Coordinates of C-alpha atoms in Angstrom, one line a residue:
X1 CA 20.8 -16.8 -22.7
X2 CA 23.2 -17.5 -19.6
X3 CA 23.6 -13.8 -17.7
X4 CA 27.0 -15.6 -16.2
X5 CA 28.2 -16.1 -19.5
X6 CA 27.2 -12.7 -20.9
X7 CA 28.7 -10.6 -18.2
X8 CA 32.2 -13.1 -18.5
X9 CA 32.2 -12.1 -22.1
X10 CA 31.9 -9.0 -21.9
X11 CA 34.9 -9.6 -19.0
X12 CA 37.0 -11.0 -21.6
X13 CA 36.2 -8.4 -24.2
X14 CA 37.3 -5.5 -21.8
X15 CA 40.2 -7.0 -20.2
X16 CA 41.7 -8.6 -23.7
X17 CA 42.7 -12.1 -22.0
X18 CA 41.0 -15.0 -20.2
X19 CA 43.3 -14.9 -17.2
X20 CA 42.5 -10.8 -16.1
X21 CA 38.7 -11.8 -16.4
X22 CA 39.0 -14.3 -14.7
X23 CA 41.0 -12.8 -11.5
X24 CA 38.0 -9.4 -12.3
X25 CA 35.6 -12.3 -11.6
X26 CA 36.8 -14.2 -8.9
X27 CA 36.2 -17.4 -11.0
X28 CA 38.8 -19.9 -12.0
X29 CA 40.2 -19.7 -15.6
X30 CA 38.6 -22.7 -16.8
X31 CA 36.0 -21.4 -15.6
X32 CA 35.5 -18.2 -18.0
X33 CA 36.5 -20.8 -20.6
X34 CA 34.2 -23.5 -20.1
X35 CA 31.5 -19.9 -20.2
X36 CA 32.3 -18.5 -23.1
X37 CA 32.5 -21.8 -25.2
X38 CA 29.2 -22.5 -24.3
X39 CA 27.6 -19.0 -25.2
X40 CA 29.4 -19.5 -28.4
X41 CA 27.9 -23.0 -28.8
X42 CA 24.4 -21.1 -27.7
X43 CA 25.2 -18.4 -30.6
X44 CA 26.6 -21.1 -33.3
X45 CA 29.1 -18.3 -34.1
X46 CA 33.1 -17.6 -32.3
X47 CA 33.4 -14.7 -30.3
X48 CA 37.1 -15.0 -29.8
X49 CA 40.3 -15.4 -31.6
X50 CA 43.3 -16.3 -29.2
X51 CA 46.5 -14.8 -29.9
X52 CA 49.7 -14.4 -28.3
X53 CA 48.6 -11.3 -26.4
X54 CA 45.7 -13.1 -25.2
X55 CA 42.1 -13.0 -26.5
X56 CA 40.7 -10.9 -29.6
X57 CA 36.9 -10.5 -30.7
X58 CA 36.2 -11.8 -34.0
X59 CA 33.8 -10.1 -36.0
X60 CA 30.8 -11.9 -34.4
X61 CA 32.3 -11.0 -31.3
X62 CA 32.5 -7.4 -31.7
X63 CA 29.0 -7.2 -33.5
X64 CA 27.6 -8.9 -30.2
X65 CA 29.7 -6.7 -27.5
X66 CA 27.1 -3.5 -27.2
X67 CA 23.8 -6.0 -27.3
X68 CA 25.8 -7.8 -24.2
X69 CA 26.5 -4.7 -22.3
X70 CA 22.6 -3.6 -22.7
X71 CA 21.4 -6.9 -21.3
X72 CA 23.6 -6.4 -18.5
X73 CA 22.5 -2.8 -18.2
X74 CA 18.6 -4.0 -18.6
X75 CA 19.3 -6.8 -16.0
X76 CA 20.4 -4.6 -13.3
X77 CA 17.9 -2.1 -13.6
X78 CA 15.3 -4.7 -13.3
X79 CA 17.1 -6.3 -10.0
X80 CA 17.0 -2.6 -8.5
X81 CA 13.5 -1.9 -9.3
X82 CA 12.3 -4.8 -7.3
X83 CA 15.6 -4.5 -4.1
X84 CA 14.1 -3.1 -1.4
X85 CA 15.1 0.5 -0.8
X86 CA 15.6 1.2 -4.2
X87 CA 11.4 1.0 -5.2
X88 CA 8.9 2.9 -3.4
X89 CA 7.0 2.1 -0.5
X90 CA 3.7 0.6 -1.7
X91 CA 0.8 1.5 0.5
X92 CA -2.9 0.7 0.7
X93 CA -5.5 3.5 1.9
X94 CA -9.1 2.8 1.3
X95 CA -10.2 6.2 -0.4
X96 CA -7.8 9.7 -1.4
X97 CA -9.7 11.7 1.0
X98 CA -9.9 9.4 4.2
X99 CA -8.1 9.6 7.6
X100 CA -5.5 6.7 5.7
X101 CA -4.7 8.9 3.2
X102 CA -4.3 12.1 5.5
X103 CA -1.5 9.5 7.4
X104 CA 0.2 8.8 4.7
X105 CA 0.3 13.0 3.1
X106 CA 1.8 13.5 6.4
X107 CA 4.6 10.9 6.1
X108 CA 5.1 12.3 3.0
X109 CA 5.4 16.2 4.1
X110 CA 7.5 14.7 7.2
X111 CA 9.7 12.4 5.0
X112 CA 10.0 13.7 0.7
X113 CA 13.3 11.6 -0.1
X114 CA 11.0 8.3 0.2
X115 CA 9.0 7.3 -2.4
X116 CA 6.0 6.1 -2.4
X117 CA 2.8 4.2 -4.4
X118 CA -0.1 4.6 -2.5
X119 CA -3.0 2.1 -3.8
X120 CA -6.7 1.2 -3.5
X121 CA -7.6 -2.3 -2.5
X122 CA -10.9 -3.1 -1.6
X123 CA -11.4 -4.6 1.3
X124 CA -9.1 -6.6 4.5
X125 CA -8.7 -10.0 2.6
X126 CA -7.7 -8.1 -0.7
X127 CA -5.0 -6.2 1.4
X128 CA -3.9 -8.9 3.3
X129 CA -3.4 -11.8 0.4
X130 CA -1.4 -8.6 -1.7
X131 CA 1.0 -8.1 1.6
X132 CA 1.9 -11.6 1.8
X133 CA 2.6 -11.6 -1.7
X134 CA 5.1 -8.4 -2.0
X135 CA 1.8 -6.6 -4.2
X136 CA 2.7 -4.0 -1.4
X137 CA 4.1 -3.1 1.6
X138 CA 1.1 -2.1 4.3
X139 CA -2.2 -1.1 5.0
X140 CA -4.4 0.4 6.7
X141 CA -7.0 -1.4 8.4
X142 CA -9.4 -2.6 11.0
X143 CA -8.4 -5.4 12.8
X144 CA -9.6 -8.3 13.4
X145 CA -13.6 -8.3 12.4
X146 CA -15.1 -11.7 12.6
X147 CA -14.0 -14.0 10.1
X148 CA -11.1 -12.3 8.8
X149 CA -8.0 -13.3 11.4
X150 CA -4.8 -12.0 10.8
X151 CA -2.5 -14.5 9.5
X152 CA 0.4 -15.2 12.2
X153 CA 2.9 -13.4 9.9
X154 CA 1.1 -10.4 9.5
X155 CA 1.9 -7.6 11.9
X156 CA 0.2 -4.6 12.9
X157 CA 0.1 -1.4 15.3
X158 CA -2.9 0.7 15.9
X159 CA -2.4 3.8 14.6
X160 CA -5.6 6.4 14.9
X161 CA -9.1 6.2 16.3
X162 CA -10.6 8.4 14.0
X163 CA -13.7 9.9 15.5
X164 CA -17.5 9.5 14.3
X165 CA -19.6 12.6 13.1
X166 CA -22.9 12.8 12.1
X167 CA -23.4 14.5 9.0
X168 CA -26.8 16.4 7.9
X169 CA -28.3 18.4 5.6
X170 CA -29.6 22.1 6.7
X171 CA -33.4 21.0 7.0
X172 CA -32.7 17.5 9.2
X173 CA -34.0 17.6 12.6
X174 CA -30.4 17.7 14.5
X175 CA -28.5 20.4 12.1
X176 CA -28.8 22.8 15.0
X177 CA -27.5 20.6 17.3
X178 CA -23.8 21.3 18.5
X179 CA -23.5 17.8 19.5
X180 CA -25.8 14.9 19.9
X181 CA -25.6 11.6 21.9
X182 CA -25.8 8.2 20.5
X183 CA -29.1 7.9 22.5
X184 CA -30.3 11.0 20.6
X185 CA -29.7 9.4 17.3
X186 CA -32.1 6.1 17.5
X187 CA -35.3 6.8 15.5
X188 CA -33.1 8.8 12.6
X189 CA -32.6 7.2 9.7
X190 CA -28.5 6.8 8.8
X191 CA -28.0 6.1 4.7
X192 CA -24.7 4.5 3.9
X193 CA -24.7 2.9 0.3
X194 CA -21.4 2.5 0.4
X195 CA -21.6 -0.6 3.5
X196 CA -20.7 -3.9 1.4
X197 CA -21.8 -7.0 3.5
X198 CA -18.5 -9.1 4.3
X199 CA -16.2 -6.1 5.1
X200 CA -14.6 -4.9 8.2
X201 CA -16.3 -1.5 7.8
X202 CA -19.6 -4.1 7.4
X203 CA -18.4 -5.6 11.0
X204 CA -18.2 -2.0 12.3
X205 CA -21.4 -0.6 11.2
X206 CA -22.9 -4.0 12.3
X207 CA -21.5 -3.7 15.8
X208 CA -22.7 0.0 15.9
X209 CA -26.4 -0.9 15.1
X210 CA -26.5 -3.5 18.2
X211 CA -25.1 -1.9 20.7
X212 CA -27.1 1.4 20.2
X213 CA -30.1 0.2 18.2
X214 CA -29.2 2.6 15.6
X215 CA -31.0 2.6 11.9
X216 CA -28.7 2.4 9.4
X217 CA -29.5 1.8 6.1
X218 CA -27.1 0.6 3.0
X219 CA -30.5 0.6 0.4
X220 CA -29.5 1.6 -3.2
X221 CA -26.7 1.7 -5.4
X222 CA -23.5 3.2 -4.4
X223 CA -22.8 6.4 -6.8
X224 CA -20.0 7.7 -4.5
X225 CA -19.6 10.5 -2.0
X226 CA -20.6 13.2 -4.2
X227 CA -24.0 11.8 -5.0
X228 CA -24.5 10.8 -1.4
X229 CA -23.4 14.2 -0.1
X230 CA -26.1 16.0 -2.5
X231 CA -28.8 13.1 -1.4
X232 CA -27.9 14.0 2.3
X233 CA -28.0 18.1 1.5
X234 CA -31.9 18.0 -0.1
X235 CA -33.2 14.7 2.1
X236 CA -34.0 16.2 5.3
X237 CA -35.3 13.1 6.4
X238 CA -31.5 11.2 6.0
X239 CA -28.2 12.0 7.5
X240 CA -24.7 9.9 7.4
X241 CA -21.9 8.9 9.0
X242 CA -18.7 10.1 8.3
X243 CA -15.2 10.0 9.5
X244 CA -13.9 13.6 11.3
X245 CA -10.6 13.1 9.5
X246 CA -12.1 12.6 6.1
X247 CA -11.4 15.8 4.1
X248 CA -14.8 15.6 2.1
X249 CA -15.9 18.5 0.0
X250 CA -19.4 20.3 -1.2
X251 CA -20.6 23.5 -2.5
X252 CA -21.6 26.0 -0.2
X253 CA -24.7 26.4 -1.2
X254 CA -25.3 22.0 0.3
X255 CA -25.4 24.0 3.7
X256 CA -24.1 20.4 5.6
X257 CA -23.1 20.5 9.2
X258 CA -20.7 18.1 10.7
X259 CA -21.7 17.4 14.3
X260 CA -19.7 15.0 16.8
X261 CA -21.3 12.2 18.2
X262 CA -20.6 11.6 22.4
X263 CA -21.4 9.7 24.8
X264 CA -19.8 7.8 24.0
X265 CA -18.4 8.5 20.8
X266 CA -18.1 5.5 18.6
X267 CA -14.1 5.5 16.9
X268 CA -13.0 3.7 13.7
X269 CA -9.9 2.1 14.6
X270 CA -7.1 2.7 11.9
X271 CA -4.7 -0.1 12.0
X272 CA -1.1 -0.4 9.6
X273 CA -0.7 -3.9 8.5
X274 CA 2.8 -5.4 7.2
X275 CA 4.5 -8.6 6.7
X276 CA 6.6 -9.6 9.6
X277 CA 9.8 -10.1 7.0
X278 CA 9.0 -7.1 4.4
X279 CA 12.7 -5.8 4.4
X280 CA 12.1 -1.9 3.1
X281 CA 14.0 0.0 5.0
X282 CA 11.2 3.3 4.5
X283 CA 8.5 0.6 6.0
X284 CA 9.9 1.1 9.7
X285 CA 10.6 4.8 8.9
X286 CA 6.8 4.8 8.4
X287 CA 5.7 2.9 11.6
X288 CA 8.0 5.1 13.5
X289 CA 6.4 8.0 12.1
X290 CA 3.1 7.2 12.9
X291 CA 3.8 6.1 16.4
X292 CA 5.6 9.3 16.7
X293 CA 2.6 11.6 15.5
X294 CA -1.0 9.8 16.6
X295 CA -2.8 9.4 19.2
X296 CA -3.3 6.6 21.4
X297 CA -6.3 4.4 21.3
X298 CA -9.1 3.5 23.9
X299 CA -9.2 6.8 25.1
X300 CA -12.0 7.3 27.7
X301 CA -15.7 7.8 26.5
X302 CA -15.2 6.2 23.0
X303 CA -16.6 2.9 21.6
X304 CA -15.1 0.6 19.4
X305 CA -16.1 -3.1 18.9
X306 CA -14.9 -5.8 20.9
X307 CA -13.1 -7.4 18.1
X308 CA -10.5 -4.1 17.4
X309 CA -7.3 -5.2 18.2
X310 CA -5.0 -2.9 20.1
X311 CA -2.2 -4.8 18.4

């Protein structure tokens, strides 16, 4: 069914002649004519009886009249659920309890009129083929691991360097320790299940192991944080990485200490990623926000792989 022709019923209807509609629509007379006759010829049925006084409904007519204004009511609540500014700001993090999602519960404190969808994707290609397509707005990621350019309409701006920690149980050899070096931790054994081969967080971790001859080991099935927080508590033998913005939590009773890493320490650089002509108005609210309250990047003593852009 023709929206056009709807809504100029419905014009005709209201206004009780061809002519008013017509002037209400800023479409010629012959136009609303030539609309109406052919939703009639759609319907098989007459929707109008012309009379002296202009145009009446006929029974048809007035039995259609509140299913026409509900299509037009259903049809513009479908356009503003997809304008920009009037559906929330979809945004990719890569777990709730990571430095991303930290960003984003700050936006939100900082700005509660904007709405938002925060989402899960997997990895950078997942979160990069759903920008382009409008799936969502941004996301956070490292930029540019080997093999996964950024497309040339694909922006981003780096947007934290989110410090490394070392993360044991109360038994492992370094839980005293108030720091350690990255010199100090070659021999150790490092257990990350949750490393998939082909990911930017792959790259990273890759990176990290060559430059430091670090032992890190992605053995075993992933079971999530909480299983690899109580392997970590009762496996002296194993400790982790872990970010030291991630808001990870144990029982007291794990006893695990979070100890920075120096000299240098290695960073995780957190970029925002967007389409260069994503219209949402809360999407620059966002970058400015984060521009406004993170740190720079490249600060002095840290590591990050050659490959993290500064965009």
């Amino acid at each position: 069914m023709d929206f056009n022709a709807v809504r100029t019923f419905v014009a005709v209807a209201d206004a009780g002649q061809f002519q008013v509609a017509a002037v209400e629509l800023a479409v010629t007379q012959q136009a609303v004519s030539k609309r109406v006759a052919a939703l009639e010829r759609d319907l098989g049925v007459r929707l109008f009886t012309r009379t002296a006084r202009g145009a009446e409904l006929t029974i048809d007519g007035q039995a259609l009249l509140p299913h026409a204004r509900e299509l037009l009511r259903v049809a513009e609540r479908a356009a503003a659920s997809v304008h920009a500014g009037h559906r929330p700001l979809r945004v990719d993090v890569i777990a709730s309890r990571s430095a991303q999602s930290a960003l984003m519960r700050g936006f939100h404190r900082a700005h509660p009129e904007t709405d938002l969808d925060v989402v899960m994707l997997f990895d950078i290609d997942t979160a990069v083929e759903a920008i382009r397509s409008g799936a969502i707005d941004a996301s956070f990621r490292a930029v540019a691991a080997p093999g996964h350019p950024l497309p040339e309409d694909i922006e981003c701006v780096r947007v934290l360097d989110e410090n490394l920690q070392l993360l044991t149980g109360p038994a492992h050899a370094l839980a005293a320790a108030r720091s350690v070096t990255v010199a100090q931790l070659a021999g150790h054994r490092i257990w990350m299940p949750g490393i998939v081969p082909g990911t930017e967080w792959a790259a990273y971790y890759d990176d990290l192991v060559a430059e430091f001859g670090l032992t890190i080991e992605a053995t075993g099935p992933n079971f999530g944080s909480d299983a690899l927080l109580d392997t970590i508590a009762d496996t002296p033998a194993l400790a982790t990485f872990m970010g030291a913005d991630s808001r990870l939590v144990w029982p007291a009773g794990h006893g695990l200490r979070r100890i920075p890493v120096t000299d240098p320490t290695p960073v995780y650089p957190h970029s925002l990623l967007w389409h260069r002509d994503n219209p949402h108005p809360a999407l620059g609210t966002l970058r400015a926000h984060l521009t406004a309250t993170t740190a720079g990047h490249g600060a002095a003593g840290t590591w990050t792989p050659s490959w993290a852009l500064p965009c």
